[in-house]
CSV table of N, CA and C in Angstrom, one decimal:
chain,number,residue,atom,x,y,z
A,1,MET,N,10.7,-4.0,11.4
A,1,MET,CA,9.0,-4.0,12.1
A,1,MET,C,8.4,-5.0,12.1
A,2,LYS,N,7.9,-6.0,12.9
A,2,LYS,CA,7.3,-7.4,12.6
A,2,LYS,C,6.2,-6.8,12.3
A,3,VAL,N,5.2,-7.6,11.2
A,3,VAL,CA,4.1,-7.6,10.9
A,3,VAL,C,3.1,-8.8,10.9
A,4,THR,N,2.0,-8.3,12.1
A,4,THR,CA,1.4,-9.9,11.7
A,4,THR,C,0.2,-9.9,11.1
A,5,LEU,N,0.2,-11.0,10.5
A,5,LEU,CA,-0.8,-10.6,9.2
A,5,LEU,C,-2.1,-12.4,10.0
A,6,SER,N,-3.3,-11.3,9.6
A,6,SER,CA,-4.1,-13.1,10.0
A,6,SER,C,-4.3,-13.8,8.8
A,7,ASP,N,-5.3,-14.9,9.7
A,7,ASP,CA,-5.5,-16.0,8.8
A,7,ASP,C,-5.7,-15.9,7.3
A,8,THR,N,-7.0,-15.0,7.2
A,8,THR,CA,-7.4,-14.8,6.1
A,8,THR,C,-6.0,-13.5,4.9
A,9,ALA,N,-5.4,-12.9,5.9
A,9,ALA,CA,-4.4,-12.4,4.7
A,9,ALA,C,-3.8,-13.2,3.9
A,10,ARG,N,-2.8,-13.9,4.9
A,10,ARG,CA,-2.2,-15.3,4.8
A,10,ARG,C,-3.0,-15.6,3.6
A,11,ARG,N,-4.0,-16.8,3.5
A,11,ARG,CA,-4.3,-17.0,2.9
A,11,ARG,C,-4.6,-16.0,1.4
A,12,PHE,N,-5.0,-15.2,1.0
A,12,PHE,CA,-5.1,-14.2,0.1
A,12,PHE,C,-3.5,-13.9,-0.2
A,13,ILE,N,-2.5,-13.4,0.5
A,13,ILE,CA,-1.0,-13.8,0.1
A,13,ILE,C,-0.5,-15.1,-0.8
A,14,ALA,N,-1.2,-15.6,-0.1
A,14,ALA,CA,-1.0,-17.2,-0.8
A,14,ALA,C,-1.1,-17.6,-2.3
A,15,LEU,N,-2.6,-17.1,-2.8
A,15,LEU,CA,-3.6,-16.6,-3.6
A,15,LEU,C,-2.8,-16.2,-4.6
A,16,PHE,N,-2.6,-15.1,-4.3
A,16,PHE,CA,-1.8,-14.0,-4.2
A,16,PHE,C,-0.8,-14.5,-5.6
A,17,GLU,N,0.7,-14.8,-5.0
A,17,GLU,CA,1.9,-15.3,-5.3
A,17,GLU,C,1.6,-16.4,-6.1
A,18,GLU,N,0.8,-17.5,-5.8
A,18,GLU,CA,0.5,-18.0,-6.8
A,18,GLU,C,0.0,-18.2,-8.2
A,19,GLU,N,-0.8,-16.9,-8.3
A,19,GLU,CA,-1.5,-16.6,-8.9
A,19,GLU,C,-0.5,-15.7,-10.1
A,20,THR,N,0.5,-14.8,-9.3
A,20,THR,CA,1.0,-13.4,-10.0
A,20,THR,C,2.3,-14.2,-10.5
A,21,GLU,N,3.2,-15.0,-9.5
A,21,GLU,CA,4.2,-15.5,-9.2
A,21,GLU,C,4.5,-13.9,-8.7
A,22,ALA,N,4.5,-13.1,-8.3
A,22,ALA,CA,4.8,-11.9,-7.9
A,22,ALA,C,4.8,-12.4,-6.1
A,23,THR,N,5.9,-11.5,-5.1
A,23,THR,CA,6.4,-11.6,-4.0
A,23,THR,C,5.0,-10.9,-3.3
A,24,ALA,N,4.7,-10.7,-1.9
A,24,ALA,CA,3.5,-9.9,-1.8
A,24,ALA,C,4.1,-9.4,0.0
A,25,HIS,N,4.4,-8.7,0.5
A,25,HIS,CA,5.2,-8.8,2.0
A,25,HIS,C,4.2,-8.0,2.8
A,26,ASP,N,2.7,-7.6,2.0
A,26,ASP,CA,1.7,-7.6,3.1
A,26,ASP,C,0.5,-7.7,2.8
A,27,CYS,N,-0.7,-7.5,3.6
A,27,CYS,CA,-1.6,-8.1,2.8
A,27,CYS,C,-3.1,-7.0,4.1
A,28,LEU,N,-3.5,-5.9,3.2
A,28,LEU,CA,-4.5,-5.7,4.2
A,28,LEU,C,-5.9,-5.5,3.3
A,29,VAL,N,-7.1,-6.4,4.6
A,29,VAL,CA,-8.1,-6.7,4.3
A,29,VAL,C,-9.3,-5.8,4.6
A,30,PHE,N,-9.9,-5.2,3.6
A,30,PHE,CA,-11.4,-4.6,3.3
A,30,PHE,C,-12.5,-5.4,3.3
A,31,ASP,N,-13.7,-4.8,3.4
A,31,ASP,CA,-14.9,-5.2,3.3
A,31,ASP,C,-15.1,-5.9,1.7
A,32,ASP,N,-14.6,-4.4,0.8
A,32,ASP,CA,-15.1,-4.4,-0.6
A,32,ASP,C,-13.2,-4.8,-1.0
A,33,ARG,N,-12.3,-4.7,-0.6
A,33,ARG,CA,-11.4,-4.3,-1.6
A,33,ARG,C,-9.6,-5.2,-0.9
A,34,VAL,N,-9.0,-5.4,-0.9
A,34,VAL,CA,-7.5,-5.7,-0.5
A,34,VAL,C,-6.5,-5.0,-1.0
A,35,VAL,N,-5.5,-4.6,0.1
A,35,VAL,CA,-4.1,-4.3,-0.6
A,35,VAL,C,-3.1,-5.1,-0.5
A,36,PHE,N,-2.3,-5.0,-1.7
A,36,PHE,CA,-1.2,-5.8,-1.6
A,36,PHE,C,-0.1,-5.2,-1.5
A,37,LEU,N,1.2,-5.6,-0.9
A,37,LEU,CA,2.3,-4.7,-0.7
A,37,LEU,C,3.2,-5.7,-1.2
A,38,VAL,N,3.6,-5.6,-2.5
A,38,VAL,CA,4.6,-6.2,-3.6
A,38,VAL,C,5.7,-5.5,-3.6
A,39,ALA,N,6.5,-6.7,-3.5
A,39,ALA,CA,8.2,-6.4,-3.4
A,39,ALA,C,8.4,-5.6,-4.8
A,40,ALA,N,9.4,-4.9,-4.2
A,40,ALA,CA,10.1,-3.9,-5.7
A,40,ALA,C,10.2,-4.4,-6.6
A,41,GLY,N,9.8,-3.7,-8.0
A,41,GLY,CA,10.2,-5.0,-9.2
A,41,GLY,C,9.9,-5.4,-9.7
A,42,ASP,N,8.8,-6.1,-8.1
A,42,ASP,CA,7.3,-7.1,-8.9
A,42,ASP,C,6.6,-6.8,-9.5
A,43,MET,N,5.9,-5.2,-9.7
A,43,MET,CA,4.9,-4.2,-9.7
A,43,MET,C,3.9,-5.2,-11.2
A,44,ALA,N,5.3,-5.3,-12.7
A,44,ALA,CA,4.7,-5.3,-13.8
A,44,ALA,C,4.0,-7.0,-13.8
A,45,THR,N,4.8,-7.8,-12.8
A,45,THR,CA,4.7,-9.2,-13.0
A,45,THR,C,3.7,-9.5,-12.2
A,46,ALA,N,2.9,-8.7,-11.5
A,46,ALA,CA,2.1,-8.3,-10.6
A,46,ALA,C,0.7,-8.3,-11.0
A,47,ILE,N,0.9,-7.4,-12.2
A,47,ILE,CA,-0.2,-6.6,-12.9
A,47,ILE,C,-0.5,-7.7,-14.0
A,48,GLY,N,0.8,-8.0,-14.6
A,48,GLY,CA,0.5,-9.3,-16.1
A,48,GLY,C,0.1,-7.9,-17.1
A,49,PRO,N,-0.1,-9.1,-18.3
A,49,PRO,CA,0.0,-8.7,-19.4
A,49,PRO,C,-1.6,-7.9,-19.8
A,50,GLY,N,-1.8,-6.8,-20.0
A,50,GLY,CA,-3.2,-6.5,-19.8
A,50,GLY,C,-4.1,-6.2,-18.5
A,51,GLY,N,-3.3,-6.1,-17.6
A,51,GLY,CA,-4.1,-6.5,-16.1
A,51,GLY,C,-4.7,-7.9,-16.1
A,52,ARG,N,-4.6,-8.6,-17.2
A,52,ARG,CA,-5.2,-9.4,-16.3
A,52,ARG,C,-4.7,-10.6,-15.5
A,53,THR,N,-3.4,-10.5,-15.1
A,53,THR,CA,-3.2,-11.1,-14.0
A,53,THR,C,-4.5,-11.1,-13.1
A,54,VAL,N,-3.5,-9.6,-12.5
A,54,VAL,CA,-4.3,-9.1,-10.8
A,54,VAL,C,-6.1,-9.0,-11.3
A,55,GLN,N,-6.5,-9.1,-12.7
A,55,GLN,CA,-7.9,-8.9,-12.8
A,55,GLN,C,-8.7,-11.2,-12.3
A,56,SER,N,-7.5,-11.7,-12.4
A,56,SER,CA,-7.8,-12.7,-12.2
A,56,SER,C,-7.7,-13.0,-10.6
A,57,VAL,N,-7.3,-12.4,-9.7
A,57,VAL,CA,-6.6,-12.7,-8.6
A,57,VAL,C,-8.0,-11.7,-8.0
A,58,GLU,N,-8.6,-10.7,-8.4
A,58,GLU,CA,-9.8,-9.8,-8.1
A,58,GLU,C,-11.4,-10.7,-8.6
A,59,HIS,N,-11.1,-11.5,-9.6
A,59,HIS,CA,-12.3,-12.4,-9.6
A,59,HIS,C,-12.2,-13.8,-8.5
A,60,GLN,N,-11.3,-14.4,-8.3
A,60,GLN,CA,-11.1,-15.1,-6.9
A,60,GLN,C,-11.5,-14.9,-5.7
A,61,LEU,N,-11.3,-13.6,-6.1
A,61,LEU,CA,-11.2,-12.9,-4.5
A,61,LEU,C,-12.5,-12.5,-4.2
A,62,GLY,N,-13.0,-12.1,-5.1
A,62,GLY,CA,-14.3,-11.2,-5.1
A,62,GLY,C,-14.5,-10.1,-4.6
A,63,ARG,N,-13.1,-9.2,-4.7
A,63,ARG,CA,-12.6,-7.9,-4.5
A,63,ARG,C,-12.0,-7.5,-5.4
A,64,THR,N,-12.2,-6.3,-5.0
A,64,THR,CA,-11.3,-5.0,-5.9
A,64,THR,C,-9.6,-5.1,-5.3
A,65,VAL,N,-9.1,-5.6,-5.9
A,65,VAL,CA,-7.3,-5.6,-5.6
A,65,VAL,C,-6.5,-4.4,-5.8
A,66,GLU,N,-5.7,-4.0,-4.5
A,66,GLU,CA,-4.7,-3.0,-4.9
A,66,GLU,C,-3.4,-2.9,-4.5
A,67,LEU,N,-3.0,-2.4,-5.8
A,67,LEU,CA,-1.2,-3.1,-5.1
A,67,LEU,C,-0.6,-1.6,-4.8
A,68,VAL,N,0.6,-1.7,-4.5
A,68,VAL,CA,1.3,-1.0,-3.7
A,68,VAL,C,2.9,-1.4,-3.7
A,69,GLU,N,3.9,-1.3,-4.3
A,69,GLU,CA,4.9,-1.3,-4.5
A,69,GLU,C,5.8,-1.0,-3.2
A,70,ASP,N,6.7,-1.7,-2.8
A,70,ASP,CA,7.3,-1.6,-2.0
A,70,ASP,C,8.4,-0.9,-2.1
A,71,ALA,N,9.4,-0.4,-1.0
A,71,ALA,CA,10.7,0.8,-1.4
A,71,ALA,C,11.4,0.8,-0.4
A,72,ASP,N,12.6,0.9,-0.3
A,72,ASP,CA,13.8,0.7,0.0
A,72,ASP,C,13.6,1.9,1.7
A,73,THR,N,13.7,3.1,1.1
A,73,THR,CA,12.9,4.2,2.1
A,73,THR,C,12.0,4.4,2.8
A,74,PRO,N,11.8,5.4,4.1
A,74,PRO,CA,10.5,5.9,3.9
A,74,PRO,C,9.9,6.7,3.3
A,75,GLU,N,10.5,7.1,3.1
A,75,GLU,CA,10.5,8.9,2.4
A,75,GLU,C,9.8,8.1,1.1
A,76,ALA,N,10.9,7.2,0.2
A,76,ALA,CA,10.0,6.5,-1.6
A,76,ALA,C,8.3,5.6,-0.9
A,77,PHE,N,8.7,4.9,0.0
A,77,PHE,CA,7.6,4.0,0.6
A,77,PHE,C,6.1,4.6,0.6
A,78,VAL,N,6.8,6.3,1.5
A,78,VAL,CA,5.2,6.9,1.5
A,78,VAL,C,4.9,7.4,-0.2
A,79,ALA,N,5.4,7.9,-0.7
A,79,ALA,CA,5.5,8.3,-2.0
A,79,ALA,C,5.1,7.1,-2.5
A,80,SER,N,5.3,6.0,-2.6
A,80,SER,CA,4.8,4.8,-3.8
A,80,SER,C,3.8,4.2,-3.2
A,81,ALA,N,3.0,4.6,-1.3
A,81,ALA,CA,1.9,3.9,-1.3
A,81,ALA,C,0.9,5.2,-1.6
A,82,LEU,N,0.6,6.2,-2.2
A,82,LEU,CA,0.1,7.4,-2.5
A,82,LEU,C,-0.1,7.4,-4.1
A,83,ALA,N,1.1,6.5,-4.6
A,83,ALA,CA,0.8,6.5,-6.2
A,83,ALA,C,-0.4,6.3,-6.9
A,84,PRO,N,-1.2,7.0,-7.8
A,84,PRO,CA,-0.6,7.5,-8.9
A,84,PRO,C,-0.9,8.8,-8.6
A,85,ALA,N,-1.1,9.6,-7.7
A,85,ALA,CA,-0.4,10.9,-7.6
A,85,ALA,C,1.0,11.4,-7.4
A,86,ALA,N,1.7,12.5,-8.0
A,86,ALA,CA,2.8,12.8,-8.4
A,86,ALA,C,3.5,13.8,-7.0
A,87,VAL,N,4.0,12.4,-6.0
A,87,VAL,CA,5.2,12.9,-5.0
A,87,VAL,C,5.7,14.3,-5.4
A,88,ARG,N,6.3,15.3,-5.2
A,88,ARG,CA,7.0,16.1,-5.0
A,88,ARG,C,8.5,15.7,-4.1
A,89,HIS,N,7.8,15.6,-3.1
A,89,HIS,CA,9.3,15.2,-1.6
A,89,HIS,C,8.1,14.8,-0.6
A,90,VAL,N,9.0,14.3,0.2
A,90,VAL,CA,8.2,13.3,1.0
A,90,VAL,C,9.7,13.7,2.3
A,91,THR,N,8.9,14.3,3.5
A,91,THR,CA,10.1,14.6,5.0
A,91,THR,C,9.5,14.1,6.1
A,92,LEU,N,10.3,13.8,6.5
A,92,LEU,CA,10.0,13.1,8.0
A,92,LEU,C,9.7,13.8,9.0
A,93,SER,N,9.2,13.9,9.7
A,93,SER,CA,9.6,14.8,11.4
A,93,SER,C,9.7,13.9,12.7
A,94,ARG,N,10.7,13.6,13.3
A,94,ARG,CA,10.5,12.9,14.1
A,94,ARG,C,10.6,13.3,15.7
A,95,GLN,N,9.5,13.7,16.2
A,95,GLN,CA,9.6,14.3,17.5
A,95,GLN,C,8.8,13.6,18.2
A,96,ASN,N,8.1,13.9,18.8
A,96,ASN,CA,7.3,12.6,19.7
A,96,ASN,C,6.7,11.5,19.0
A,97,ASP,N,5.9,12.0,17.6
A,97,ASP,CA,5.5,11.4,16.9
A,97,ASP,C,6.0,11.3,16.0
A,98,THR,N,6.2,10.0,14.7
A,98,THR,CA,6.8,10.5,13.4
A,98,THR,C,5.9,10.8,12.4
A,99,VAL,N,5.8,12.2,11.7
A,99,VAL,CA,4.9,12.2,10.6
A,99,VAL,C,6.0,12.7,9.3
A,100,ALA,N,4.7,11.7,8.4
A,100,ALA,CA,5.9,12.3,7.2
A,100,ALA,C,4.8,13.5,6.3
A,101,TYR,N,5.5,14.1,6.1
A,101,TYR,CA,5.3,15.6,5.3
A,101,TYR,C,5.2,15.4,3.8
A,102,VAL,N,4.0,15.7,3.1
A,102,VAL,CA,4.3,15.0,1.7
A,102,VAL,C,3.8,16.2,0.7
A,103,GLU,N,4.9,16.7,-0.2
A,103,GLU,CA,4.4,17.3,-1.1
A,103,GLU,C,3.7,17.2,-2.2
A,104,VAL,N,2.9,17.5,-2.7
A,104,VAL,CA,2.0,16.8,-4.0
A,104,VAL,C,1.7,18.1,-4.3
A,105,ALA,N,1.6,18.4,-6.1
A,105,ALA,CA,0.8,18.7,-6.5
A,105,ALA,C,-1.1,18.9,-6.3
A,106,GLU,N,-1.4,20.1,-6.7
A,106,GLU,CA,-2.1,21.0,-6.1
A,106,GLU,C,-3.2,20.0,-6.9
A,107,ALA,N,-3.3,20.0,-8.2
A,107,ALA,CA,-3.7,19.1,-9.0
A,107,ALA,C,-4.0,17.2,-8.6
A,108,ASP,N,-2.8,16.9,-7.6
A,108,ASP,CA,-3.2,15.8,-7.3
A,108,ASP,C,-3.5,15.6,-5.8
A,109,ARG,N,-3.9,16.5,-5.4
A,109,ARG,CA,-4.3,16.4,-4.0
A,109,ARG,C,-5.3,15.5,-3.7
A,110,GLY,N,-6.5,15.0,-4.9
A,110,GLY,CA,-7.4,14.7,-4.6
A,110,GLY,C,-7.2,12.9,-5.0
A,111,VAL,N,-6.0,12.8,-5.6
A,111,VAL,CA,-5.8,11.5,-6.1
A,111,VAL,C,-4.9,10.8,-4.8
A,112,ALA,N,-4.1,11.5,-4.3
A,112,ALA,CA,-3.2,11.4,-2.8
A,112,ALA,C,-4.8,10.8,-2.1
A,113,ILE,N,-5.6,11.8,-1.7
A,113,ILE,CA,-6.7,11.6,-0.6
A,113,ILE,C,-7.3,10.0,-0.9
A,114,GLY,N,-7.7,10.2,-2.6
A,114,GLY,CA,-8.5,9.4,-3.0
A,114,GLY,C,-9.8,9.2,-2.3
A,115,ALA,N,-11.2,8.7,-2.6
A,115,ALA,CA,-12.4,8.7,-2.5
A,115,ALA,C,-12.6,7.9,-1.1
A,116,SER,N,-13.3,9.4,-0.5
A,116,SER,CA,-13.3,9.1,1.1
A,116,SER,C,-12.5,8.5,1.5
A,117,GLY,N,-11.5,8.9,1.1
A,117,GLY,CA,-9.6,8.8,1.9
A,117,GLY,C,-9.0,7.4,2.3
A,118,LYS,N,-9.4,7.1,1.1
A,118,LYS,CA,-9.0,5.7,1.2
A,118,LYS,C,-7.4,5.5,0.4
A,119,THR,N,-7.4,6.2,-0.1
A,119,THR,CA,-5.8,5.9,-0.5
A,119,THR,C,-4.9,6.5,0.3
A,120,ILE,N,-5.0,7.8,1.5
A,120,ILE,CA,-4.4,8.3,2.2
A,120,ILE,C,-4.8,7.2,4.1
A,121,ASP,N,-5.7,6.6,3.8
A,121,ASP,CA,-5.9,6.1,5.0
A,121,ASP,C,-4.9,4.3,4.9
A,122,THR,N,-5.1,4.4,4.0
A,122,THR,CA,-4.1,2.7,3.4
A,122,THR,C,-3.0,3.2,3.5
A,123,ALA,N,-2.7,4.1,2.7
A,123,ALA,CA,-0.7,4.6,3.2
A,123,ALA,C,-0.2,4.9,4.5
A,124,ARG,N,-0.9,5.4,5.2
A,124,ARG,CA,-1.1,5.5,6.5
A,124,ARG,C,-0.7,4.5,7.3
A,125,GLU,N,-1.7,3.4,7.1
A,125,GLU,CA,-1.6,1.9,8.1
A,125,GLU,C,-0.4,1.6,6.9
A,126,LEU,N,0.0,1.2,5.9
A,126,LEU,CA,0.8,0.5,5.5
A,126,LEU,C,2.3,1.4,6.5
A,127,ALA,N,2.2,2.8,6.1
A,127,ALA,CA,3.7,3.4,6.5
A,127,ALA,C,3.8,2.9,8.6
A,128,ARG,N,2.4,3.0,8.7
A,128,ARG,CA,3.0,2.6,10.5
A,128,ARG,C,3.2,1.4,10.4
A,129,ARG,N,2.6,0.4,9.7
A,129,ARG,CA,2.8,-1.0,9.5
A,129,ARG,C,4.6,-1.5,9.2
A,130,HIS,N,5.2,-0.7,8.0
A,130,HIS,CA,6.1,-1.2,8.1
A,130,HIS,C,7.2,-0.4,8.4
A,131,TYR,N,7.1,1.0,8.5
A,131,TYR,CA,7.9,2.2,9.1
A,131,TYR,C,8.1,3.0,10.0
A,132,ASP,N,6.5,2.6,11.4
A,132,ASP,CA,6.5,3.9,12.6
A,132,ASP,C,6.3,4.7,12.6
A,133,ILE,N,5.5,4.9,10.6
A,133,ILE,CA,5.4,6.3,10.8
A,133,ILE,C,3.3,6.4,11.5
A,134,ASP,N,3.5,7.3,11.9
A,134,ASP,CA,2.8,7.3,12.8
A,134,ASP,C,1.4,8.2,12.0
A,135,ASP,N,1.3,9.0,10.8
A,135,ASP,CA,0.6,9.8,10.3
A,135,ASP,C,1.2,10.6,9.0
A,136,ILE,N,0.5,10.8,8.1
A,136,ILE,CA,1.3,11.3,6.8
A,136,ILE,C,0.0,12.8,6.6
A,137,GLN,N,0.6,13.5,6.5
A,137,GLN,CA,-0.1,14.8,6.1
A,137,GLN,C,0.3,15.5,5.0
A,138,LEU,N,-0.8,15.6,4.2
A,138,LEU,CA,0.0,16.3,2.7
A,138,LEU,C,0.1,18.0,2.7
A,139,THR,N,1.2,18.8,2.4
A,139,THR,CA,1.6,20.1,2.3
A,139,THR,C,0.9,20.5,0.7
């Protein structure tokens, strides 16, 4: 699936990649935060020692930066997008729409949803953009 990036997102990705030396595959821009989809295996590089690298990006952008690690399968991608929630299992249902049913521990439901639903909304948007998943439902 082809992802279309805004000019702002492209500028943010360029700054992110220059500062962190990690690869970003996507960028979601919100008023108060920016979410980067980081190439699989590049997460430690993106964060940097003690989080200093990502903190530098936050300072330069003047926004909170959130990182999601890319994955090879839709199921692994959804689990990664809901981190740090402990995802037990992801099942894809392809009928009229494609829905990812995610099993999380009861104690981690709030983490998977996030404050005001930010985490699950971000996961839904990224899953839609990269795997044509229409919805994510917690079970």
